[in-house]
Amino acid sequence: MALSAVQTRLLDAAVELFAEKGFDGTSVQEIVERAAVTKGAMYHYFRSKDDLLYEIYHGLISQQLADLDRILAAGGLPGEVIRAVIVDLIETTTARLAEAAVFAREMHKLAAGPMAALRAQRRRYHETFRDLVARGQADGAFAAVASADTVTLIVFGIVNQLPQWYQPDGPKSPRQLADEVADFVLAGLSPAA
């Protein structure tokens, strides 16, 4: 479901303010002023500041899960599928670096219910990726030099740390970085000749 222009402005304002002042240091009034909307407009779409924090990450993980489903539906050899997943993860995360950084820093502020929902989405993604690696290892397409769990931790460790070190204006484009990470992972999974 596409967001309205008002929702997008509110989320953009929340990301900027949470990055500048932190979740607790940001008021709803500051968010609506930055977004140039009324409080009524905000409350039409979001019940609270907490809902904005939830949606900041929910939008990203929902996009990534939809992309994952599309990649899986397209099929392909195990290495092609793993490459497509890694490239998509890195490109979508770098495209929404501010959101990922804010969520990583402020996620502990979410209530238990919304946090459980986001964790379930992340778990689904991680388990699907781990199962792809495990199937490739069982079929002989990938070496079992590291367990599927370890490979998953390595890939998501890199992705989860992108907000800490990736510079969009740096020497590597998101696609260059994604290709290098995918090449590295697939070289490590390559069966011995």
Tab-separated table of C-alpha atoms in Angstrom, residues 32-119:
chain	number	residue	atom	x	y	z
A	32	VAL	CA	3.930	18.283	12.557
A	33	GLU	CA	5.687	21.644	12.221
A	34	ARG	CA	8.570	20.070	10.286
A	35	ALA	CA	6.111	18.163	8.089
A	36	ALA	CA	3.978	21.295	7.600
A	37	VAL	CA	0.763	19.508	8.576
A	38	THR	CA	-1.721	19.832	11.418
A	39	LYS	CA	-1.843	17.563	14.451
A	40	GLY	CA	-5.218	16.421	13.189
A	41	ALA	CA	-3.631	15.286	9.941
A	42	MET	CA	-0.977	13.384	11.844
A	43	TYR	CA	-3.494	11.702	14.110
A	44	HIS	CA	-5.547	10.750	11.078
A	45	TYR	CA	-2.663	8.503	9.959
A	46	PHE	CA	-0.693	7.802	13.146
A	47	ARG	CA	-2.046	7.413	16.687
A	48	SER	CA	1.217	8.490	18.249
A	49	LYS	CA	4.890	9.185	17.875
A	50	ASP	CA	5.379	5.460	18.594
A	51	ASP	CA	3.422	4.607	15.452
A	52	LEU	CA	5.817	6.780	13.449
A	53	LEU	CA	8.817	4.920	14.879
A	54	TYR	CA	7.170	1.592	14.057
A	55	GLU	CA	6.382	2.650	10.498
A	56	ILE	CA	9.928	3.910	9.879
A	57	TYR	CA	11.245	0.343	10.002
A	58	HIS	CA	8.052	-1.450	8.970
A	59	GLY	CA	8.180	0.288	5.595
A	60	LEU	CA	11.710	-0.948	4.957
A	61	ILE	CA	11.256	-4.534	6.145
A	62	SER	CA	7.939	-4.812	4.280
A	63	GLN	CA	9.638	-3.706	1.065
A	64	GLN	CA	12.469	-6.161	1.642
A	65	LEU	CA	10.059	-9.034	2.302
A	66	ALA	CA	8.095	-8.222	-0.864
A	67	ASP	CA	11.373	-8.155	-2.822
A	68	LEU	CA	12.395	-11.466	-1.241
A	69	ASP	CA	9.097	-13.045	-2.304
A	70	ARG	CA	9.592	-11.710	-5.843
A	71	ILE	CA	13.161	-13.070	-6.002
A	72	LEU	CA	12.058	-16.486	-4.743
A	73	ALA	CA	9.159	-16.595	-7.205
A	74	ALA	CA	11.551	-15.896	-10.088
A	75	GLY	CA	13.593	-18.965	-9.135
A	76	GLY	CA	17.060	-19.680	-10.407
A	77	LEU	CA	20.182	-21.486	-9.322
A	78	PRO	CA	21.036	-21.211	-5.598
A	79	GLY	CA	23.935	-18.822	-6.208
A	80	GLU	CA	21.790	-16.560	-8.395
A	81	VAL	CA	19.065	-16.411	-5.768
A	82	ILE	CA	21.492	-15.692	-2.907
A	83	ARG	CA	23.178	-12.990	-5.017
A	84	ALA	CA	19.835	-11.346	-5.822
A	85	VAL	CA	18.815	-11.379	-2.162
A	86	ILE	CA	22.109	-9.865	-0.946
A	87	VAL	CA	22.083	-7.195	-3.656
A	88	ASP	CA	18.499	-6.261	-2.836
A	89	LEU	CA	19.166	-6.108	0.915
A	90	ILE	CA	22.135	-3.803	0.489
A	91	GLU	CA	20.501	-1.578	-2.112
A	92	THR	CA	17.255	-1.160	-0.153
A	93	THR	CA	19.065	-0.551	3.132
A	94	THR	CA	21.444	2.033	1.651
A	95	ALA	CA	18.494	3.743	-0.050
A	96	ARG	CA	16.891	4.170	3.389
A	97	LEU	CA	20.011	4.598	5.486
A	98	ALA	CA	18.560	7.301	7.731
A	99	GLU	CA	15.524	5.170	8.560
A	100	ALA	CA	17.708	2.150	9.321
A	101	ALA	CA	19.998	4.237	11.539
A	102	VAL	CA	17.141	5.822	13.478
A	103	PHE	CA	15.431	2.506	14.006
A	104	ALA	CA	18.613	0.767	15.149
A	105	ARG	CA	19.192	3.532	17.700
A	106	GLU	CA	15.608	3.964	18.895
A	107	MET	CA	13.946	0.540	18.491
A	108	HIS	CA	14.132	-0.172	22.223
A	109	LYS	CA	11.513	2.579	22.665
A	110	LEU	CA	8.820	0.549	20.889
A	111	ALA	CA	6.100	-1.144	22.884
A	112	ALA	CA	6.192	-4.932	23.108
A	113	GLY	CA	3.438	-5.577	20.550
A	114	PRO	CA	4.833	-3.531	17.672
A	115	MET	CA	8.361	-4.757	18.436
A	116	ALA	CA	7.180	-8.378	18.350
A	117	ALA	CA	5.564	-7.757	14.949
A	118	LEU	CA	8.786	-6.330	13.527
A	119	ARG	CA	10.855	-9.144	15.022
